[in-house]
Amino acid sequence: PVTGSADICVYDSTVYAYSGDIGSLYINAWDLETGRFKYKTRLVDTHPGGPMPQSAPMVGDDGTIYAHKPGDNIAAVQDSGDSLRILWTHEVSGDSNHYSIFSHFAVGPDRSVYCASNRRIQRLDPATGACLDSSPILQDPASIYFGVRMAVGADSVVYVTVSPGNSALYALTRDLQIL
């Protein structure tokens, strides 16, 4: 894996990271104390041959692991203690004019998942992955890539920067209306 896909995340006593290559991407689990490999699961490839992740997996406060395959999907994964199980996947767009390859994603205090898709930010239901809300278009029309960095405050305000070409910092409500 390349760039952010080499990053890790930790929950309780388990480390999670990607492995694989284009078309066969996995989330792996290792014991934090012993370094022993525990298990892995293959992530769904909604658009076969799509790009490798450019951001680390992340773990919500309830232990749900989230993986983002840019231009492909967001997946929620559960660690049962003896295996990893895909809970849901949500397709995100990524054609050549709206490609979100370098975008990051975030989880809010209510466990909503925020991601870039089709020049907008979407809020996903943490239980099902269904799209609950979508922002207005934020991508600069002259840009090829929709590179998003975001963070969600304790007050549920979603902060978003978009690159290239659009150097604005957006503050959005929980349901993705511009403040």
Backbone as JSON Lines, residues from 0, in Angstrom:
{"i":0,"aa":"P","n":[0.81,-1.2,0.0],"ca":[0.0,0.0,0.0],"c":[0.86,1.27,0.0]}
{"i":1,"aa":"V","n":[0.27,2.35,-0.44],"ca":[0.99,3.61,-0.56],"c":[0.42,4.69,0.33]}
{"i":2,"aa":"T","n":[1.15,5.76,0.52],"ca":[0.79,6.95,1.3],"c":[0.05,6.57,2.57]}
{"i":3,"aa":"G","n":[-1.15,7.14,2.77],"ca":[-1.9,6.94,4.0],"c":[-2.31,5.51,4.25]}
{"i":4,"aa":"S","n":[-2.26,4.67,3.23],"ca":[-2.67,3.29,3.43],"c":[-1.63,2.52,4.25]}
{"i":5,"aa":"A","n":[-0.5,3.12,4.54],"ca":[0.51,2.47,5.39],"c":[0.31,2.85,6.85]}
{"i":6,"aa":"D","n":[-0.63,3.75,7.13],"ca":[-0.9,4.18,8.5],"c":[-1.69,3.11,9.24]}
{"i":7,"aa":"I","n":[-1.73,3.24,10.57],"ca":[-2.44,2.29,11.41],"c":[-3.41,3.02,12.32]}
{"i":8,"aa":"C","n":[-4.28,2.27,12.96],"ca":[-5.13,2.79,14.03],"c":[-5.21,1.71,15.11]}
{"i":9,"aa":"V","n":[-5.56,2.13,16.32],"ca":[-5.55,1.22,17.46],"c":[-6.86,1.37,18.23]}
{"i":10,"aa":"Y","n":[-7.38,0.24,18.69],"ca":[-8.53,0.24,19.6],"c":[-8.29,-0.86,20.63]}
{"i":11,"aa":"D","n":[-8.44,-0.51,21.89],"ca":[-8.15,-1.42,22.99],"c":[-6.77,-2.04,22.78]}
{"i":12,"aa":"S","n":[-6.67,-3.32,22.62],"ca":[-5.36,-3.97,22.5],"c":[-5.11,-4.51,21.09]}
{"i":13,"aa":"T","n":[-5.76,-3.9,20.08],"ca":[-5.6,-4.36,18.71],"c":[-5.19,-3.22,17.79]}
{"i":14,"aa":"V","n":[-4.23,-3.52,16.91],"ca":[-3.77,-2.6,15.88],"c":[-4.41,-3.02,14.56]}
{"i":15,"aa":"Y","n":[-4.9,-2.04,13.78],"ca":[-5.53,-2.31,12.49],"c":[-4.76,-1.57,11.39]}
{"i":16,"aa":"A","n":[-4.55,-2.24,10.26],"ca":[-3.87,-1.63,9.12],"c":[-4.27,-2.35,7.85]}
{"i":17,"aa":"Y","n":[-4.05,-1.66,6.72],"ca":[-4.32,-2.25,5.41],"c":[-3.17,-3.15,4.98]}
{"i":18,"aa":"S","n":[-3.49,-4.08,4.09],"ca":[-2.49,-4.83,3.33],"c":[-3.11,-5.16,2.0]}
{"i":19,"aa":"G","n":[-2.28,-5.6,1.06],"ca":[-2.79,-6.0,-0.23],"c":[-2.33,-5.06,-1.32]}
{"i":20,"aa":"D","n":[-3.05,-5.11,-2.42],"ca":[-2.71,-4.33,-3.59],"c":[-4.01,-3.97,-4.29]}
{"i":21,"aa":"I","n":[-3.91,-3.26,-5.4],"ca":[-5.1,-2.85,-6.15],"c":[-5.93,-4.09,-6.47]}
{"i":22,"aa":"G","n":[-7.2,-4.04,-6.09],"ca":[-8.1,-5.15,-6.36],"c":[-8.19,-6.19,-5.26]}
{"i":23,"aa":"S","n":[-7.27,-6.15,-4.29],"ca":[-7.34,-7.12,-3.18],"c":[-6.83,-6.45,-1.91]}
{"i":24,"aa":"L","n":[-7.67,-5.63,-1.32],"ca":[-7.31,-4.87,-0.13],"c":[-7.91,-5.53,1.11]}
{"i":25,"aa":"Y","n":[-7.12,-5.61,2.17],"ca":[-7.53,-6.24,3.42],"c":[-7.36,-5.29,4.59]}
{"i":26,"aa":"I","n":[-8.18,-5.5,5.63],"ca":[-7.95,-4.91,6.94],"c":[-7.4,-6.04,7.79]}
{"i":27,"aa":"N","n":[-6.27,-5.79,8.43],"ca":[-5.59,-6.78,9.27],"c":[-5.66,-6.35,10.73]}
{"i":28,"aa":"A","n":[-5.66,-7.33,11.61],"ca":[-5.65,-7.06,13.06],"c":[-4.44,-7.76,13.68]}
{"i":29,"aa":"W","n":[-3.73,-7.04,14.55],"ca":[-2.59,-7.58,15.3],"c":[-2.79,-7.3,16.78]}
{"i":30,"aa":"D","n":[-2.31,-8.19,17.61],"ca":[-2.32,-8.0,19.05],"c":[-1.29,-6.93,19.4]}
{"i":31,"aa":"L","n":[-1.71,-5.88,20.08],"ca":[-0.83,-4.76,20.4],"c":[0.3,-5.15,21.35]}
{"i":32,"aa":"E","n":[0.03,-6.04,22.29],"ca":[1.05,-6.41,23.27],"c":[2.06,-7.41,22.74]}
{"i":33,"aa":"T","n":[1.64,-8.35,21.92],"ca":[2.56,-9.4,21.45],"c":[3.05,-9.17,20.02]}
{"i":34,"aa":"G","n":[2.33,-8.33,19.26],"ca":[2.66,-8.14,17.85],"c":[2.2,-9.28,16.96]}
{"i":35,"aa":"R","n":[1.52,-10.25,17.54],"ca":[1.04,-11.42,16.81],"c":[-0.13,-11.05,15.89]}
{"i":36,"aa":"F","n":[-0.03,-11.52,14.62],"ca":[-1.12,-11.35,13.67],"c":[-2.32,-12.14,14.17]}
{"i":37,"aa":"K","n":[-3.51,-11.51,14.14],"ca":[-4.72,-12.17,14.62],"c":[-5.59,-12.7,13.48]}
{"i":38,"aa":"Y","n":[-6.0,-11.81,12.58],"ca":[-6.88,-12.19,11.48],"c":[-7.03,-11.01,10.52]}
{"i":39,"aa":"K","n":[-7.7,-11.25,9.39],"ca":[-7.94,-10.19,8.42],"c":[-9.23,-10.46,7.69]}
{"i":40,"aa":"T","n":[-9.73,-9.43,7.0],"ca":[-10.88,-9.59,6.11],"c":[-10.65,-8.76,4.86]}
{"i":41,"aa":"R","n":[-11.16,-9.28,3.75],"ca":[-11.02,-8.57,2.48],"c":[-12.11,-7.51,2.38]}
{"i":42,"aa":"L","n":[-11.71,-6.32,1.92],"ca":[-12.67,-5.24,1.71],"c":[-13.32,-5.39,0.34]}
{"i":43,"aa":"V","n":[-14.58,-5.06,0.25],"ca":[-15.34,-5.14,-1.0],"c":[-14.74,-4.16,-2.0]}
{"i":44,"aa":"D","n":[-14.58,-4.61,-3.23],"ca":[-14.06,-3.78,-4.31],"c":[-15.23,-3.42,-5.22]}
{"i":45,"aa":"T","n":[-15.94,-2.33,-4.88],"ca":[-17.13,-1.92,-5.63],"c":[-16.8,-1.64,-7.09]}
{"i":46,"aa":"H","n":[-15.65,-1.0,-7.32],"ca":[-15.18,-0.69,-8.67],"c":[-13.83,-1.38,-8.84]}
{"i":47,"aa":"P","n":[-13.8,-2.63,-9.29],"ca":[-12.55,-3.39,-9.36],"c":[-11.42,-2.61,-10.02]}
{"i":48,"aa":"G","n":[-10.24,-2.74,-9.41],"ca":[-9.06,-2.05,-9.91],"c":[-8.95,-0.63,-9.45]}
{"i":49,"aa":"G","n":[-9.82,-0.2,-8.54],"ca":[-9.8,1.18,-8.04],"c":[-8.54,1.49,-7.27]}
{"i":50,"aa":"P","n":[-8.35,2.75,-6.89],"ca":[-7.12,3.17,-6.24],"c":[-6.97,2.61,-4.83]}
{"i":51,"aa":"M","n":[-5.73,2.62,-4.37],"ca":[-5.43,2.23,-2.99],"c":[-5.83,3.35,-2.05]}
{"i":52,"aa":"P","n":[-6.07,3.05,-0.78],"ca":[-6.42,4.09,0.18],"c":[-5.31,5.13,0.31]}
{"i":53,"aa":"Q","n":[-5.73,6.37,0.48],"ca":[-4.79,7.47,0.68],"c":[-4.89,8.0,2.11]}
{"i":54,"aa":"S","n":[-5.71,7.36,2.93],"ca":[-5.85,7.76,4.33],"c":[-5.96,6.5,5.18]}
{"i":55,"aa":"A","n":[-5.56,6.63,6.42],"ca":[-5.55,5.5,7.34],"c":[-6.96,5.01,7.64]}
{"i":56,"aa":"P","n":[-7.1,3.74,8.02],"ca":[-8.38,3.32,8.57],"c":[-8.59,4.07,9.89]}
{"i":57,"aa":"M","n":[-9.79,4.11,10.38],"ca":[-10.02,4.74,11.68],"c":[-10.99,3.88,12.48]}
{"i":58,"aa":"V","n":[-10.99,4.13,13.79],"ca":[-11.85,3.36,14.69],"c":[-12.72,4.33,15.47]}
{"i":59,"aa":"G","n":[-14.03,4.07,15.47],"ca":[-14.96,4.88,16.25],"c":[-14.88,4.53,17.72]}
{"i":60,"aa":"D","n":[-15.51,5.34,18.54],"ca":[-15.44,5.12,19.99],"c":[-16.12,3.84,20.44]}
{"i":61,"aa":"D","n":[-16.91,3.21,19.57],"ca":[-17.55,1.94,19.9],"c":[-16.76,0.74,19.37]}
{"i":62,"aa":"G","n":[-15.58,1.01,18.75],"ca":[-14.74,-0.07,18.23],"c":[-14.99,-0.41,16.77]}
{"i":63,"aa":"T","n":[-15.97,0.22,16.13],"ca":[-16.19,-0.03,14.71],"c":[-15.01,0.52,13.92]}
{"i":64,"aa":"I","n":[-14.48,-0.28,13.01],"ca":[-13.36,0.11,12.17],"c":[-13.94,0.6,10.85]}
{"i":65,"aa":"Y","n":[-13.44,1.74,10.35],"ca":[-13.91,2.29,9.08],"c":[-12.75,2.32,8.11]}
{"i":66,"aa":"A","n":[-13.01,1.85,6.89],"ca":[-12.01,1.83,5.83],"c":[-12.56,2.6,4.64]}
{"i":67,"aa":"H","n":[-11.71,3.41,4.03],"ca":[-12.12,4.23,2.89],"c":[-11.29,3.86,1.67]}
{"i":68,"aa":"K","n":[-11.97,3.33,0.66],"ca":[-11.32,3.1,-0.63],"c":[-11.76,4.25,-1.54]}
{"i":69,"aa":"P","n":[-10.87,5.23,-1.79],"ca":[-11.25,6.43,-2.54],"c":[-11.85,6.09,-3.9]}
{"i":70,"aa":"G","n":[-12.94,6.8,-4.22],"ca":[-13.62,6.56,-5.48],"c":[-14.31,5.22,-5.54]}
{"i":71,"aa":"D","n":[-14.43,4.54,-4.42],"ca":[-14.99,3.2,-4.39],"c":[-16.04,3.09,-3.29]}
{"i":72,"aa":"N","n":[-15.6,2.96,-2.03],"ca":[-16.57,2.82,-0.96],"c":[-15.97,3.13,0.42]}
{"i":73,"aa":"I","n":[-16.86,3.26,1.37],"ca":[-16.54,3.3,2.79],"c":[-17.09,1.99,3.35]}
{"i":74,"aa":"A","n":[-16.31,1.32,4.18],"ca":[-16.78,0.08,4.8],"c":[-16.7,0.2,6.31]}
{"i":75,"aa":"A","n":[-17.69,-0.34,6.99],"ca":[-17.67,-0.45,8.45],"c":[-17.38,-1.91,8.76]}
{"i":76,"aa":"V","n":[-16.43,-2.12,9.66],"ca":[-15.96,-3.47,9.98],"c":[-16.04,-3.67,11.5]}
{"i":77,"aa":"Q","n":[-16.51,-4.84,11.92],"ca":[-16.61,-5.17,13.34],"c":[-15.59,-6.24,13.69]}
{"i":78,"aa":"D","n":[-14.9,-6.02,14.81],"ca":[-13.97,-7.03,15.35],"c":[-14.72,-7.8,16.43]}
{"i":79,"aa":"S","n":[-14.97,-9.09,16.18],"ca":[-15.73,-9.92,17.13],"c":[-14.83,-10.55,18.19]}
{"i":80,"aa":"G","n":[-13.51,-10.34,18.07],"ca":[-12.58,-10.97,19.0],"c":[-11.89,-12.18,18.4]}
{"i":81,"aa":"D","n":[-12.51,-12.77,17.36],"ca":[-11.85,-13.89,16.67],"c":[-11.9,-13.75,15.15]}
{"i":82,"aa":"S","n":[-12.53,-12.67,14.67],"ca":[-12.56,-12.41,13.23],"c":[-13.03,-10.98,12.99]}
{"i":83,"aa":"L","n":[-12.86,-10.53,11.75],"ca":[-13.37,-9.23,11.31],"c":[-14.53,-9.47,10.37]}
{"i":84,"aa":"R","n":[-15.6,-8.69,10.55],"ca":[-16.81,-8.88,9.74],"c":[-17.25,-7.54,9.17]}
{"i":85,"aa":"I","n":[-17.52,-7.5,7.86],"ca":[-18.03,-6.3,7.21],"c":[-19.47,-6.08,7.67]}
{"i":86,"aa":"L","n":[-19.75,-4.9,8.24],"ca":[-21.12,-4.56,8.67],"c":[-21.91,-3.95,7.52]}
{"i":87,"aa":"W","n":[-21.28,-3.04,6.8],"ca":[-21.91,-2.41,5.64],"c":[-20.84,-1.75,4.77]}
{"i":88,"aa":"T","n":[-21.21,-1.48,3.53],"ca":[-20.4,-0.67,2.64],"c":[-21.31,0.39,2.03]}
{"i":89,"aa":"H","n":[-20.72,1.54,1.74],"ca":[-21.44,2.63,1.1],"c":[-20.61,3.11,-0.08]}
{"i":90,"aa":"E","n":[-21.17,3.04,-1.26],"ca":[-20.44,3.45,-2.46],"c":[-20.24,4.97,-2.47]}
{"i":91,"aa":"V","n":[-19.03,5.38,-2.82],"ca":[-18.73,6.8,-3.02],"c":[-18.29,6.97,-4.47]}
{"i":92,"aa":"S","n":[-18.66,8.1,-5.06],"ca":[-18.38,8.31,-6.48],"c":[-16.93,8.69,-6.69]}
{"i":93,"aa":"G","n":[-16.5,8.59,-7.93],"ca":[-15.14,8.94,-8.24],"c":[-14.82,8.88,-9.71]}
{"i":94,"aa":"D","n":[-15.6,9.54,-10.55],"ca":[-15.19,9.59,-11.95],"c":[-14.08,10.63,-12.1]}
{"i":95,"aa":"S","n":[-13.53,10.76,-13.29],"ca":[-12.34,11.59,-13.48],"c":[-12.55,13.06,-13.16]}
{"i":96,"aa":"N","n":[-13.78,13.55,-13.16],"ca":[-14.02,14.96,-12.85],"c":[-14.36,15.21,-11.38]}
{"i":97,"aa":"H","n":[-14.67,14.16,-10.66],"ca":[-15.09,14.32,-9.27],"c":[-14.33,13.37,-8.36]}
{"i":98,"aa":"Y","n":[-13.14,13.06,-8.7],"ca":[-12.38,12.02,-8.05],"c":[-11.94,12.42,-6.65]}
{"i":99,"aa":"S","n":[-12.29,11.63,-5.65],"ca":[-11.97,11.95,-4.25],"c":[-10.8,11.12,-3.72]}
{"i":100,"aa":"I","n":[-9.82,10.88,-4.58],"ca":[-8.73,9.96,-4.24],"c":[-7.94,10.37,-3.01]}
{"i":101,"aa":"F","n":[-7.73,11.65,-2.78],"ca":[-6.9,12.09,-1.66],"c":[-7.73,12.53,-0.46]}
{"i":102,"aa":"S","n":[-8.99,12.19,-0.42],"ca":[-9.88,12.65,0.64],"c":[-9.78,11.81,1.9]}
{"i":103,"aa":"H","n":[-9.94,12.48,3.01],"ca":[-10.02,11.81,4.3],"c":[-11.48,11.75,4.72]}
{"i":104,"aa":"F","n":[-11.76,11.06,5.8],"ca":[-13.13,10.95,6.28],"c":[-13.1,11.09,7.8]}
{"i":105,"aa":"A","n":[-14.27,11.16,8.44],"ca":[-14.32,11.42,9.87],"c":[-15.57,10.79,10.49]}
{"i":106,"aa":"V","n":[-15.51,10.63,11.81],"ca":[-16.66,10.14,12.57],"c":[-17.03,11.22,13.58]}
{"i":107,"aa":"G","n":[-18.33,11.53,13.67],"ca":[-18.8,12.55,14.6],"c":[-19.13,11.98,15.97]}
{"i":108,"aa":"P","n":[-19.43,12.87,16.92],"ca":[-19.73,12.42,18.29],"c":[-20.98,11.54,18.39]}
{"i":109,"aa":"D","n":[-21.87,11.63,17.41],"ca":[-23.06,10.75,17.39],"c":[-22.8,9.49,16.57]}
{"i":110,"aa":"R","n":[-21.52,9.28,16.18],"ca":[-21.05,8.14,15.38],"c":[-21.4,8.22,13.9]}
{"i":111,"aa":"S","n":[-21.99,9.34,13.45],"ca":[-22.2,9.53,12.01],"c":[-20.85,9.52,11.31]}
{"i":112,"aa":"V","n":[-20.81,8.95,10.11],"ca":[-19.59,8.89,9.32],"c":[-19.7,9.94,8.22]}
{"i":113,"aa":"Y","n":[-18.66,10.76,8.06],"ca":[-18.64,11.81,7.05],"c":[-17.6,11.46,6.0]}
{"i":114,"aa":"C","n":[-17.99,11.57,4.71],"ca":[-17.08,11.22,3.62],"c":[-17.32,12.12,2.42]}
{"i":115,"aa":"A","n":[-16.34,12.14,1.5],"ca":[-16.46,12.89,0.25],"c":[-17.04,11.99,-0.82]}
{"i":116,"aa":"S","n":[-17.99,12.52,-1.58],"ca":[-18.58,11.77,-2.69],"c":[-19.24,12.74,-3.65]}
{"i":117,"aa":"N","n":[-18.91,12.62,-4.93],"ca":[-19.57,13.41,-5.97],"c":[-19.55,14.91,-5.68]}
{"i":118,"aa":"R","n":[-18.37,15.44,-5.32],"ca":[-18.13,16.87,-5.08],"c":[-18.79,17.41,-3.82]}
{"i":119,"aa":"R","n":[-19.33,16.53,-2.99],"ca":[-20.05,16.92,-1.77],"c":[-19.5,16.14,-0.58]}
{"i":120,"aa":"I","n":[-19.95,16.52,0.59],"ca":[-19.71,15.74,1.8],"c":[-21.02,15.02,2.12]}
{"i":121,"aa":"Q","n":[-20.93,13.76,2.48],"ca":[-22.11,13.0,2.87],"c":[-22.01,12.6,4.34]}
{"i":122,"aa":"R","n":[-23.15,12.54,5.02],"ca":[-23.23,12.0,6.38],"c":[-23.92,10.65,6.28]}
{"i":123,"aa":"L","n":[-23.25,9.61,6.79],"ca":[-23.77,8.25,6.7],"c":[-24.28,7.77,8.06]}
{"i":124,"aa":"D","n":[-25.35,6.99,8.01],"ca":[-25.89,6.35,9.21],"c":[-24.87,5.34,9.71]}
{"i":125,"aa":"P","n":[-24.44,5.43,10.98],"ca":[-23.42,4.51,11.48],"c":[-23.89,3.06,11.56]}
{"i":126,"aa":"A","n":[-25.19,2.83,11.62],"ca":[-25.71,1.46,11.73],"c":[-25.86,0.78,10.37]}
{"i":127,"aa":"T","n":[-26.18,1.57,9.32],"ca":[-26.5,0.96,8.02],"c":[-25.62,1.43,6.86]}
{"i":128,"aa":"G","n":[-24.95,2.58,7.02],"ca":[-24.18,3.16,5.93],"c":[-25.03,3.96,4.95]}
{"i":129,"aa":"A","n":[-26.33,4.07,5.19],"ca":[-27.2,4.84,4.3],"c":[-26.86,6.33,4.41]}
{"i":130,"aa":"C","n":[-26.99,7.03,3.29],"ca":[-26.73,8.47,3.27],"c":[-27.89,9.19,3.95]}
{"i":131,"aa":"L","n":[-27.56,9.94,5.01],"ca":[-28.57,10.7,5.75],"c":[-28.69,12.13,5.24]}
{"i":132,"aa":"D","n":[-27.55,12.73,4.89],"ca":[-27.51,14.12,4.44],"c":[-26.37,14.3,3.45]}
{"i":133,"aa":"S","n":[-26.46,15.37,2.66],"ca":[-25.42,15.7,1.7],"c":[-25.25,17.21,1.66]}
{"i":134,"aa":"S","n":[-24.01,17.67,1.6],"ca":[-23.73,19.11,1.56],"c":[-24.01,19.65,0.16]}
{"i":135,"aa":"P","n":[-24.02,20.99,0.04],"ca":[-23.99,21.58,-1.31],"c":[-22.67,21.19,-1.98]}
{"i":136,"aa":"I","n":[-22.56,21.39,-3.28],"ca":[-21.31,21.1,-3.99],"c":[-20.22,22.01,-3.44]}
{"i":137,"aa":"L","n":[-19.08,21.39,-3.07],"ca":[-17.95,22.13,-2.51],"c":[-16.74,22.14,-3.43]}
{"i":138,"aa":"Q","n":[-16.71,21.26,-4.43],"ca":[-15.54,21.17,-5.31],"c":[-15.48,22.35,-6.26]}
{"i":139,"aa":"D","n":[-14.3,22.92,-6.4],"ca":[-14.04,23.95,-7.4],"c":[-14.29,23.34,-8.78]}
{"i":140,"aa":"P","n":[-15.14,23.94,-9.62],"ca":[-15.46,23.34,-10.92],"c":[-14.24,23.18,-11.83]}
{"i":141,"aa":"A","n":[-13.17,23.94,-11.58],"ca":[-11.96,23.84,-12.4],"c":[-11.04,22.71,-11.94]}
{"i":142,"aa":"S","n":[-11.32,22.12,-10.79],"ca":[-10.44,21.08,-10.24],"c":[-10.8,19.7,-10.76]}
{"i":143,"aa":"I","n":[-9.79,18.88,-10.92],"ca":[-10.01,17.49,-11.32],"c":[-10.24,16.63,-10.09]}
{"i":144,"aa":"Y","n":[-9.47,16.88,-9.03],"ca":[-9.58,16.08,-7.82],"c":[-10.36,16.81,-6.74]}
{"i":145,"aa":"F","n":[-11.05,16.05,-5.94],"ca":[-11.8,16.57,-4.8],"c":[-11.07,16.1,-3.55]}
{"i":146,"aa":"G","n":[-10.01,16.81,-3.18],"ca":[-9.2,16.44,-2.02],"c":[-9.74,17.09,-0.77]}
{"i":147,"aa":"V","n":[-10.27,16.3,0.12],"ca":[-10.95,16.81,1.32],"c":[-10.19,16.4,2.57]}
{"i":148,"aa":"R","n":[-10.03,17.33,3.48],"ca":[-9.56,17.06,4.83],"c":[-10.67,17.54,5.74]}
{"i":149,"aa":"M","n":[-11.02,16.74,6.74],"ca":[-12.13,17.15,7.6],"c":[-11.91,16.72,9.04]}
{"i":150,"aa":"A","n":[-12.6,17.42,9.91],"ca":[-12.63,17.09,11.33],"c":[-14.02,17.43,11.84]}
{"i":151,"aa":"V","n":[-14.46,16.72,12.87],"ca":[-15.77,16.98,13.46],"c":[-15.56,17.33,14.92]}
{"i":152,"aa":"G","n":[-16.07,18.49,15.32],"ca":[-15.93,18.94,16.7],"c":[-16.89,18.23,17.64]}
{"i":153,"aa":"A","n":[-16.64,18.37,18.93],"ca":[-17.51,17.78,19.95],"c":[-18.93,18.33,19.86]}
{"i":154,"aa":"D","n":[-19.07,19.53,19.26],"ca":[-20.38,20.14,19.07],"c":[-21.04,19.72,17.75]}
{"i":155,"aa":"S","n":[-20.44,18.74,17.05],"ca":[-20.91,18.18,15.78],"c":[-20.72,19.1,14.58]}
{"i":156,"aa":"V","n":[-20.0,20.22,14.74],"ca":[-19.69,21.05,13.58],"c":[-18.63,20.32,12.76]}
{"i":157,"aa":"V","n":[-18.87,20.23,11.45],"ca":[-17.96,19.54,10.52],"c":[-17.11,20.6,9.83]}
{"i":158,"aa":"Y","n":[-15.79,20.5,10.0],"ca":[-14.86,21.44,9.39],"c":[-14.22,20.75,8.19]}
{"i":159,"aa":"V","n":[-14.23,21.45,7.04],"ca":[-13.78,20.84,5.78],"c":[-12.88,21.83,5.03]}
{"i":160,"aa":"T","n":[-11.74,21.34,4.56],"ca":[-10.95,22.06,3.56],"c":[-10.97,21.24,2.29]}
{"i":161,"aa":"V","n":[-10.94,21.93,1.17],"ca":[-11.01,21.28,-0.13],"c":[-9.83,21.74,-0.97]}
{"i":162,"aa":"S","n":[-9.15,20.82,-1.62],"ca":[-8.06,21.18,-2.53],"c":[-8.13,20.29,-3.75]}
{"i":163,"aa":"P","n":[-7.49,20.58,-4.82],"ca":[-6.8,21.84,-5.09],"c":[-7.77,22.9,-5.59]}
{"i":164,"aa":"G","n":[-7.3,24.11,-5.68],"ca":[-8.06,25.19,-6.3],"c":[-9.02,25.92,-5.4]}
{"i":165,"aa":"N","n":[-9.46,25.32,-4.33],"ca":[-10.42,25.96,-3.45],"c":[-9.8,25.98,-2.05]}
{"i":166,"aa":"S","n":[-9.32,27.12,-1.64],"ca":[-8.6,27.18,-0.37],"c":[-9.5,27.57,0.8]}
{"i":167,"aa":"A","n":[-10.78,27.41,0.65],"ca":[-11.72,27.8,1.7],"c":[-11.76,26.77,2.83]}
{"i":168,"aa":"L","n":[-12.09,27.23,4.01],"ca":[-12.4,26.37,5.14],"c":[-13.91,26.48,5.35]}
{"i":169,"aa":"Y","n":[-14.57,25.36,5.27],"ca":[-16.02,25.33,5.46],"c":[-16.33,24.84,6.86]}
{"i":170,"aa":"A","n":[-17.36,25.41,7.47],"ca":[-17.94,24.9,8.71],"c":[-19.38,24.51,8.36]}
{"i":171,"aa":"L","n":[-19.71,23.26,8.63],"ca":[-21.02,22.73,8.28],"c":[-21.73,22.23,9.52]}
{"i":172,"aa":"T","n":[-23.05,22.33,9.5],"ca":[-23.84,21.77,10.59],"c":[-23.77,20.24,10.53]}
{"i":173,"aa":"R","n":[-24.26,19.6,11.54],"ca":[-24.3,18.13,11.6],"c":[-24.98,17.55,10.36]}
{"i":174,"aa":"D","n":[-26.04,18.25,9.87],"ca":[-26.74,17.77,8.67],"c":[-26.21,18.43,7.39]}
{"i":175,"aa":"L","n":[-24.99,18.99,7.46],"ca":[-24.19,19.44,6.32],"c":[-24.69,20.68,5.61]}
{"i":176,"aa":"Q","n":[-25.28,21.57,6.36],"ca":[-25.61,22.9,5.83],"c":[-24.46,23.84,6.17]}
{"i":177,"aa":"I","n":[-24.1,24.74,5.25],"ca":[-22.98,25.66,5.48],"c":[-23.38,26.67,6.54]}
{"i":178,"aa":"L","n":[-22.51,26.84,7.53],"ca":[-22.75,27.83,8.59],"c":[-22.32,29.21,8.13]}
